[in-house]
Amino acid sequence: MNTIEVRDLRRIYKTTVGVVRRKIKEVVAVDGITFDVNRGELFGLLGPNGAGKTTMIKMLTTLLIPTDGTANILGYDVVHQANAIRSRIGFIFGGERGLYWRLSGIDNLRYFASLYHVDPEVTMKRIPQLLELVGLSDRGDEKVEGYSRGMKQRLHIARTLLHDPEILFLDEPTMGLDPVGGREIRQVIRDLQSEKKTILLTTHYMFEADALCERVAVIDQGRIVALDTPEALKQGVSDLSVIEIEVFGVPEEVMNQIRNLPFVDTVSVEDLDQKQALHVHSAKGSEAIPPLLSALESVRVGKVTVREPTLEDAYVRLVGGKV
Amino acid sequence: MKPGMLKAYIHVIKLAFIFTLKQSMTDAFILFGIFVQPLLIAIMALFILGDQGDELVIFIVVGSGLTGLWDSVLFQSGNSITRERWTGTLEVLVAMPTPIAVIVFGKNLAFVTQALGSMIVAYTFASIIFGYPLSIESPMLFILSIVLTVLSFVCLGLVLATLFVLNPDVQRWQNGLEFPVFILAGFLFPIAILPMWTTPLSYILAPYWAAVALHLSSSGKPNILEMGLPWVMMVLLGVLYLFLAFWLFRKMLFKARVDATLSGQ
Ligand SMILES: Nc1ncnc2c1ncn2[C@@H]1O[C@H](COP(=O)(O)OP(=O)(O)OP(=O)(O)O)[C@@H](O)[C@H]1O
Ligand SMILES: [Mg+2]
């Protein structure tokens, strides 16, 4: 038995559209997904906005009923044995909602611990340790409404460890954190990994997935488009190198021209402050630079560099230029 | 239910109760509702009834107190789940192993206790200012009646909370239910003046039996037997509401998991 077993899972949302003629519109958020997560494994779910990651996590944490297919956590069915699952898992849904803003951080934790039936004495011992762990020791007695977004996020992380769960579902745990805060949370996640917790994580930060995850599944439009170790996924694009070109305002025609160059695999644009960075994937390596520059003739160009592909490049190729 | 679970649930109810009160105490708007509003109502009621005899004064005080309790059940307990949905906490609670009904029980207990406490303060204050005697004829029977009233109102609030989440027209329902229950439950005048066909409706409302018990024990010296009927009815209806609420909670939560409505926007 695997810790998490997902078989042909589907989830359709029905929403009504239109005011006068109300029609039911169906959105297929998760479209037949199958995977397993082993005990003690740190597994990543990657994919563009709207790919179905959060929907997946909500089904596994018993908050959404799948439209089709099955999912088991520790052998318990997410639909019919939800209660057995709930006491054994921890979860974070990303963002700052889901806390009592008019209570202090400590009161929030006391309350949630009681809902997990943690003994009150154990709770009082564990709360200071957890606050320490997430770096909120000196703010725990303040009301949550005065917390910054990142502090609320950290409180969620403390909350999810109150009952020492075997399995953790972390939906974008580092979203909106400053770089140092993000690094601290990644360290917490690594520590949990070394305690042999099973962790399912979603993130939009590819370096984070690369640094933490043992395996990742890339999903796009509700389907798995790749499932492997980060190394293997990078191997898949090892034939490519990435040419990064700094540009200052690049018109759409020029972009299309570059896309159509025979040796160009994919192009993505990253918006930086005043400029953009073009990431061009090509098997030709530095030989591709001269023709690229001639295509960019009419554009002001900055630094040009060639580098080895990263997980992000593998990801971009898989989901087709969308970041 | 496993042994030891009861203890855990009682702890949940205790914390839900304390933290709900704590949250209200930091909300100026709620504080106004709790302390100022009942005081105004009390002053008005006592003013209008000035010289009509002590017995009538206590009848009005108890009756208007009940209207305050019913309002708090209808509007605060009734909205307790909906409010958690807006703040995103409902989703978090549902993914935890404690049944939502247990949590909402603790919250509703806080709402009703808060309403009760504020009225006691308000009436005492008003009677001191205006010098009206506020004497309860049978204090022991009255106190026991209050306890049963609070518990049965809390159970009724649980039912309302689920019904209101399932129903998109909540506000209209709440406003529509406010006065009919004042009247059907006989808070301020006896139901004998109502048409016969409404009597069964009164009998299935715990607030009616609460009004009977509280009016009897505050304005007279009933014997235990006379009190027995309303007490037993409050207990029976309370248990009935509780079962109904647990069943409705199961339905409501399953439906919310199907329709993806646990996290309100
Ligand atoms: N409650 C809902 N009702 C209707 N459609 C929904 C609902 N929740 C999500 N969807 C739709 O389902 C699809 C998948 O959404 P989901 O939130 O799972 O994506 P995601 O991968 O988590 O995206 P992101 O990276 O932006 O968090 C999207 O098309 C979204 O619009
Ligand atoms: Mg998401």
PDB file of N, CA, C and O in Angstrom, chain A residues 111-158:
ATOM      1  N   TYR A 111      -6.712  26.742  19.741  1.00  0.00           N
ATOM      2  CA  TYR A 111      -8.016  26.324  19.230  1.00  0.00           C
ATOM      3  C   TYR A 111      -7.876  25.178  18.231  1.00  0.00           C
ATOM      4  O   TYR A 111      -8.528  24.133  18.362  1.00  0.00           O
ATOM      5  N   PHE A 112      -6.996  25.353  17.257  1.00  0.00           N
ATOM      6  CA  PHE A 112      -6.854  24.308  16.240  1.00  0.00           C
ATOM      7  C   PHE A 112      -6.331  23.012  16.868  1.00  0.00           C
ATOM      8  O   PHE A 112      -6.717  21.920  16.458  1.00  0.00           O
ATOM      9  N   ALA A 113      -5.453  23.126  17.876  1.00  0.00           N
ATOM     10  CA  ALA A 113      -4.956  21.909  18.522  1.00  0.00           C
ATOM     11  C   ALA A 113      -6.108  21.138  19.166  1.00  0.00           C
ATOM     12  O   ALA A 113      -6.166  19.908  19.110  1.00  0.00           O
ATOM     13  N   SER A 114      -7.055  21.882  19.751  1.00  0.00           N
ATOM     14  CA  SER A 114      -8.183  21.190  20.388  1.00  0.00           C
ATOM     15  C   SER A 114      -9.014  20.451  19.340  1.00  0.00           C
ATOM     16  O   SER A 114      -9.548  19.378  19.598  1.00  0.00           O
ATOM     17  N   LEU A 115      -9.085  21.012  18.148  1.00  0.00           N
ATOM     18  CA  LEU A 115      -9.873  20.360  17.100  1.00  0.00           C
ATOM     19  C   LEU A 115      -9.209  19.077  16.599  1.00  0.00           C
ATOM     20  O   LEU A 115      -9.846  18.225  16.008  1.00  0.00           O
ATOM     21  N   TYR A 116      -7.904  18.966  16.847  1.00  0.00           N
ATOM     22  CA  TYR A 116      -7.200  17.718  16.539  1.00  0.00           C
ATOM     23  C   TYR A 116      -7.130  16.811  17.763  1.00  0.00           C
ATOM     24  O   TYR A 116      -6.425  15.811  17.759  1.00  0.00           O
ATOM     25  N   HIS A 117      -7.804  17.206  18.833  1.00  0.00           N
ATOM     26  CA  HIS A 117      -7.817  16.432  20.078  1.00  0.00           C
ATOM     27  C   HIS A 117      -6.428  16.270  20.674  1.00  0.00           C
ATOM     28  O   HIS A 117      -6.116  15.244  21.281  1.00  0.00           O
ATOM     29  N   VAL A 118      -5.573  17.256  20.474  1.00  0.00           N
ATOM     30  CA  VAL A 118      -4.264  17.207  21.126  1.00  0.00           C
ATOM     31  C   VAL A 118      -4.482  17.549  22.599  1.00  0.00           C
ATOM     32  O   VAL A 118      -5.215  18.495  22.914  1.00  0.00           O
ATOM     33  N   ASP A 119      -3.881  16.778  23.464  1.00  0.00           N
ATOM     34  CA  ASP A 119      -4.022  17.014  24.893  1.00  0.00           C
ATOM     35  C   ASP A 119      -3.614  18.450  25.241  1.00  0.00           C
ATOM     36  O   ASP A 119      -2.570  18.920  24.796  1.00  0.00           O
ATOM     37  N   PRO A 120      -4.443  19.159  26.047  1.00  0.00           N
ATOM     38  CA  PRO A 120      -4.144  20.568  26.328  1.00  0.00           C
ATOM     39  C   PRO A 120      -2.742  20.794  26.898  1.00  0.00           C
ATOM     40  O   PRO A 120      -2.092  21.781  26.558  1.00  0.00           O
ATOM     41  N   GLU A 121      -2.266  19.869  27.709  1.00  0.00           N
ATOM     42  CA  GLU A 121      -0.915  20.064  28.277  1.00  0.00           C
ATOM     43  C   GLU A 121       0.160  19.945  27.199  1.00  0.00           C
ATOM     44  O   GLU A 121       1.112  20.719  27.169  1.00  0.00           O
ATOM     45  N   VAL A 122      -0.031  18.968  26.331  1.00  0.00           N
ATOM     46  CA  VAL A 122       0.912  18.791  25.222  1.00  0.00           C
ATOM     47  C   VAL A 122       0.888  20.039  24.339  1.00  0.00           C
ATOM     48  O   VAL A 122       1.924  20.538  23.910  1.00  0.00           O
ATOM     49  N   THR A 123      -0.320  20.558  24.118  1.00  0.00           N
ATOM     50  CA  THR A 123      -0.468  21.754  23.287  1.00  0.00           C
ATOM     51  C   THR A 123       0.358  22.903  23.839  1.00  0.00           C
ATOM     52  O   THR A 123       1.087  23.571  23.104  1.00  0.00           O
ATOM     53  N   MET A 124       0.243  23.126  25.148  1.00  0.00           N
ATOM     54  CA  MET A 124       0.936  24.264  25.744  1.00  0.00           C
ATOM     55  C   MET A 124       2.448  24.111  25.639  1.00  0.00           C
ATOM     56  O   MET A 124       3.166  25.098  25.602  1.00  0.00           O
ATOM     57  N   LYS A 125       2.925  22.873  25.599  1.00  0.00           N
ATOM     58  CA  LYS A 125       4.364  22.667  25.418  1.00  0.00           C
ATOM     59  C   LYS A 125       4.771  22.854  23.961  1.00  0.00           C
ATOM     60  O   LYS A 125       5.834  23.370  23.662  1.00  0.00           O
ATOM     61  N   ARG A 126       3.889  22.407  23.065  1.00  0.00           N
ATOM     62  CA  ARG A 126       4.265  22.390  21.656  1.00  0.00           C
ATOM     63  C   ARG A 126       4.194  23.774  21.010  1.00  0.00           C
ATOM     64  O   ARG A 126       4.979  24.081  20.114  1.00  0.00           O
ATOM     65  N   ILE A 127       3.260  24.599  21.464  1.00  0.00           N
ATOM     66  CA  ILE A 127       3.073  25.901  20.806  1.00  0.00           C
ATOM     67  C   ILE A 127       4.349  26.748  20.783  1.00  0.00           C
ATOM     68  O   ILE A 127       4.748  27.227  19.715  1.00  0.00           O
ATOM     69  N   PRO A 128       5.044  26.904  21.930  1.00  0.00           N
ATOM     70  CA  PRO A 128       6.280  27.713  21.851  1.00  0.00           C
ATOM     71  C   PRO A 128       7.315  27.110  20.903  1.00  0.00           C
ATOM     72  O   PRO A 128       7.994  27.851  20.174  1.00  0.00           O
ATOM     73  N   GLN A 129       7.399  25.774  20.870  1.00  0.00           N
ATOM     74  CA  GLN A 129       8.366  25.138  19.963  1.00  0.00           C
ATOM     75  C   GLN A 129       8.023  25.452  18.508  1.00  0.00           C
ATOM     76  O   GLN A 129       8.898  25.756  17.705  1.00  0.00           O
ATOM     77  N   LEU A 130       6.732  25.369  18.195  1.00  0.00           N
ATOM     78  CA  LEU A 130       6.331  25.603  16.807  1.00  0.00           C
ATOM     79  C   LEU A 130       6.514  27.062  16.417  1.00  0.00           C
ATOM     80  O   LEU A 130       6.932  27.372  15.308  1.00  0.00           O
ATOM     81  N   LEU A 131       6.201  27.968  17.349  1.00  0.00           N
ATOM     82  CA  LEU A 131       6.384  29.393  17.056  1.00  0.00           C
ATOM     83  C   LEU A 131       7.859  29.677  16.799  1.00  0.00           C
ATOM     84  O   LEU A 131       8.222  30.427  15.894  1.00  0.00           O
ATOM     85  N   GLU A 132       8.697  29.029  17.585  1.00  0.00           N
ATOM     86  CA  GLU A 132      10.139  29.150  17.401  1.00  0.00           C
ATOM     87  C   GLU A 132      10.528  28.658  16.000  1.00  0.00           C
ATOM     88  O   GLU A 132      11.248  29.313  15.262  1.00  0.00           O
ATOM     89  N   LEU A 133       9.985  27.503  15.657  1.00  0.00           N
ATOM     90  CA  LEU A 133      10.308  26.879  14.375  1.00  0.00           C
ATOM     91  C   LEU A 133       9.985  27.790  13.190  1.00  0.00           C
ATOM     92  O   LEU A 133      10.734  27.859  12.220  1.00  0.00           O
ATOM     93  N   VAL A 134       8.854  28.510  13.266  1.00  0.00           N
ATOM     94  CA  VAL A 134       8.464  29.347  12.129  1.00  0.00           C
ATOM     95  C   VAL A 134       8.854  30.811  12.338  1.00  0.00           C
ATOM     96  O   VAL A 134       8.462  31.681  11.564  1.00  0.00           O
ATOM     97  N   GLY A 135       9.620  31.063  13.394  1.00  0.00           N
ATOM     98  CA  GLY A 135      10.142  32.410  13.596  1.00  0.00           C
ATOM     99  C   GLY A 135       9.108  33.422  14.061  1.00  0.00           C
ATOM    100  O   GLY A 135       9.164  34.594  13.693  1.00  0.00           O
ATOM    101  N   LEU A 136       8.138  32.978  14.869  1.00  0.00           N
ATOM    102  CA  LEU A 136       7.130  33.918  15.357  1.00  0.00           C
ATOM    103  C   LEU A 136       7.143  34.028  16.879  1.00  0.00           C
ATOM    104  O   LEU A 136       6.191  34.533  17.478  1.00  0.00           O
ATOM    105  N   SER A 137       8.229  33.559  17.492  1.00  0.00           N
ATOM    106  CA  SER A 137       8.258  33.482  18.964  1.00  0.00           C
ATOM    107  C   SER A 137       7.834  34.764  19.659  1.00  0.00           C
ATOM    108  O   SER A 137       7.061  34.742  20.603  1.00  0.00           O
ATOM    109  N   ASP A 138       8.342  35.912  19.168  1.00  0.00           N
ATOM    110  CA  ASP A 138       8.056  37.143  19.910  1.00  0.00           C
ATOM    111  C   ASP A 138       6.775  37.831  19.435  1.00  0.00           C
ATOM    112  O   ASP A 138       6.457  38.918  19.898  1.00  0.00           O
ATOM    113  N   ARG A 139       6.033  37.220  18.529  1.00  0.00           N
ATOM    114  CA  ARG A 139       4.805  37.839  18.052  1.00  0.00           C
ATOM    115  C   ARG A 139       3.556  37.009  18.342  1.00  0.00           C
ATOM    116  O   ARG A 139       2.456  37.403  17.993  1.00  0.00           O
ATOM    117  N   GLY A 140       3.765  35.857  18.978  1.00  0.00           N
ATOM    118  CA  GLY A 140       2.674  34.906  19.184  1.00  0.00           C
ATOM    119  C   GLY A 140       1.493  35.446  19.956  1.00  0.00           C
ATOM    120  O   GLY A 140       0.353  35.038  19.745  1.00  0.00           O
ATOM    121  N   ASP A 141       1.734  36.404  20.854  1.00  0.00           N
ATOM    122  CA  ASP A 141       0.611  36.899  21.658  1.00  0.00           C
ATOM    123  C   ASP A 141      -0.081  38.101  21.015  1.00  0.00           C
ATOM    124  O   ASP A 141      -1.007  38.654  21.579  1.00  0.00           O
ATOM    125  N   GLU A 142       0.365  38.463  19.809  1.00  0.00           N
ATOM    126  CA  GLU A 142      -0.313  39.569  19.116  1.00  0.00           C
ATOM    127  C   GLU A 142      -1.453  39.043  18.259  1.00  0.00           C
ATOM    128  O   GLU A 142      -1.426  37.908  17.807  1.00  0.00           O
ATOM    129  N   LYS A 143      -2.412  39.927  18.007  1.00  0.00           N
ATOM    130  CA  LYS A 143      -3.535  39.512  17.172  1.00  0.00           C
ATOM    131  C   LYS A 143      -3.102  39.293  15.735  1.00  0.00           C
ATOM    132  O   LYS A 143      -2.270  40.031  15.206  1.00  0.00           O
ATOM    133  N   VAL A 144      -3.685  38.291  15.110  1.00  0.00           N
ATOM    134  CA  VAL A 144      -3.286  37.921  13.757  1.00  0.00           C
ATOM    135  C   VAL A 144      -3.558  39.050  12.761  1.00  0.00           C
ATOM    136  O   VAL A 144      -2.851  39.190  11.762  1.00  0.00           O
ATOM    137  N   GLU A 145      -4.562  39.893  13.043  1.00  0.00           N
ATOM    138  CA  GLU A 145      -4.861  40.968  12.086  1.00  0.00           C
ATOM    139  C   GLU A 145      -3.672  41.898  11.885  1.00  0.00           C
ATOM    140  O   GLU A 145      -3.563  42.549  10.855  1.00  0.00           O
ATOM    141  N   GLY A 146      -2.774  41.937  12.875  1.00  0.00           N
ATOM    142  CA  GLY A 146      -1.590  42.781  12.743  1.00  0.00           C
ATOM    143  C   GLY A 146      -0.419  42.081  12.073  1.00  0.00           C
ATOM    144  O   GLY A 146       0.634  42.674  11.909  1.00  0.00           O
ATOM    145  N   TYR A 147      -0.596  40.835  11.697  1.00  0.00           N
ATOM    146  CA  TYR A 147       0.500  40.099  11.059  1.00  0.00           C
ATOM    147  C   TYR A 147       0.622  40.481   9.589  1.00  0.00           C
ATOM    148  O   TYR A 147      -0.367  40.794   8.939  1.00  0.00           O
ATOM    149  N   SER A 148       1.837  40.396   9.091  1.00  0.00           N
ATOM    150  CA  SER A 148       2.021  40.544   7.649  1.00  0.00           C
ATOM    151  C   SER A 148       1.563  39.251   6.980  1.00  0.00           C
ATOM    152  O   SER A 148       1.351  38.233   7.633  1.00  0.00           O
ATOM    153  N   ARG A 149       1.443  39.329   5.680  1.00  0.00           N
ATOM    154  CA  ARG A 149       1.012  38.153   4.926  1.00  0.00           C
ATOM    155  C   ARG A 149       1.915  36.945   5.195  1.00  0.00           C
ATOM    156  O   ARG A 149       1.442  35.838   5.435  1.00  0.00           O
ATOM    157  N   GLY A 150       3.209  37.187   5.170  1.00  0.00           N
ATOM    158  CA  GLY A 150       4.157  36.093   5.386  1.00  0.00           C
ATOM    159  C   GLY A 150       4.048  35.515   6.779  1.00  0.00           C
ATOM    160  O   GLY A 150       4.202  34.310   6.991  1.00  0.00           O
ATOM    161  N   MET A 151       3.748  36.389   7.769  1.00  0.00           N
ATOM    162  CA  MET A 151       3.615  35.891   9.140  1.00  0.00           C
ATOM    163  C   MET A 151       2.387  35.003   9.275  1.00  0.00           C
ATOM    164  O   MET A 151       2.406  34.001   9.988  1.00  0.00           O
ATOM    165  N   LYS A 152       1.324  35.382   8.563  1.00  0.00           N
ATOM    166  CA  LYS A 152       0.116  34.535   8.602  1.00  0.00           C
ATOM    167  C   LYS A 152       0.422  33.175   7.995  1.00  0.00           C
ATOM    168  O   LYS A 152       0.002  32.138   8.495  1.00  0.00           O
ATOM    169  N   GLN A 153       1.175  33.224   6.902  1.00  0.00           N
ATOM    170  CA  GLN A 153       1.565  31.984   6.253  1.00  0.00           C
ATOM    171  C   GLN A 153       2.385  31.088   7.190  1.00  0.00           C
ATOM    172  O   GLN A 153       2.197  29.882   7.236  1.00  0.00           O
ATOM    173  N   ARG A 154       3.275  31.718   7.947  1.00  0.00           N
ATOM    174  CA  ARG A 154       4.085  30.947   8.896  1.00  0.00           C
ATOM    175  C   ARG A 154       3.219  30.354   9.993  1.00  0.00           C
ATOM    176  O   ARG A 154       3.448  29.239  10.467  1.00  0.00           O
ATOM    177  N   LEU A 155       2.224  31.127  10.403  1.00  0.00           N
ATOM    178  CA  LEU A 155       1.333  30.617  11.443  1.00  0.00           C
ATOM    179  C   LEU A 155       0.589  29.379  10.933  1.00  0.00           C
ATOM    180  O   LEU A 155       0.380  28.408  11.666  1.00  0.00           O
ATOM    181  N   HIS A 156       0.232  29.417   9.660  1.00  0.00           N
ATOM    182  CA  HIS A 156      -0.417  28.246   9.063  1.00  0.00           C
ATOM    183  C   HIS A 156       0.509  27.036   9.132  1.00  0.00           C
ATOM    184  O   HIS A 156       0.064  25.915   9.356  1.00  0.00           O
ATOM    185  N   ILE A 157       1.792  27.283   8.909  1.00  0.00           N
ATOM    186  CA  ILE A 157       2.725  26.161   8.945  1.00  0.00           C
ATOM    187  C   ILE A 157       2.816  25.595  10.362  1.00  0.00           C
ATOM    188  O   ILE A 157       2.784  24.384  10.562  1.00  0.00           O
ATOM    189  N   ALA A 158       2.862  26.483  11.347  1.00  0.00           N
ATOM    190  CA  ALA A 158       2.852  26.004  12.740  1.00  0.00           C
ATOM    191  C   ALA A 158       1.562  25.219  13.000  1.00  0.00           C
ATOM    192  O   ALA A 158       1.584  24.155  13.613  1.00  0.00           O
TER     193      ALA A 158
END
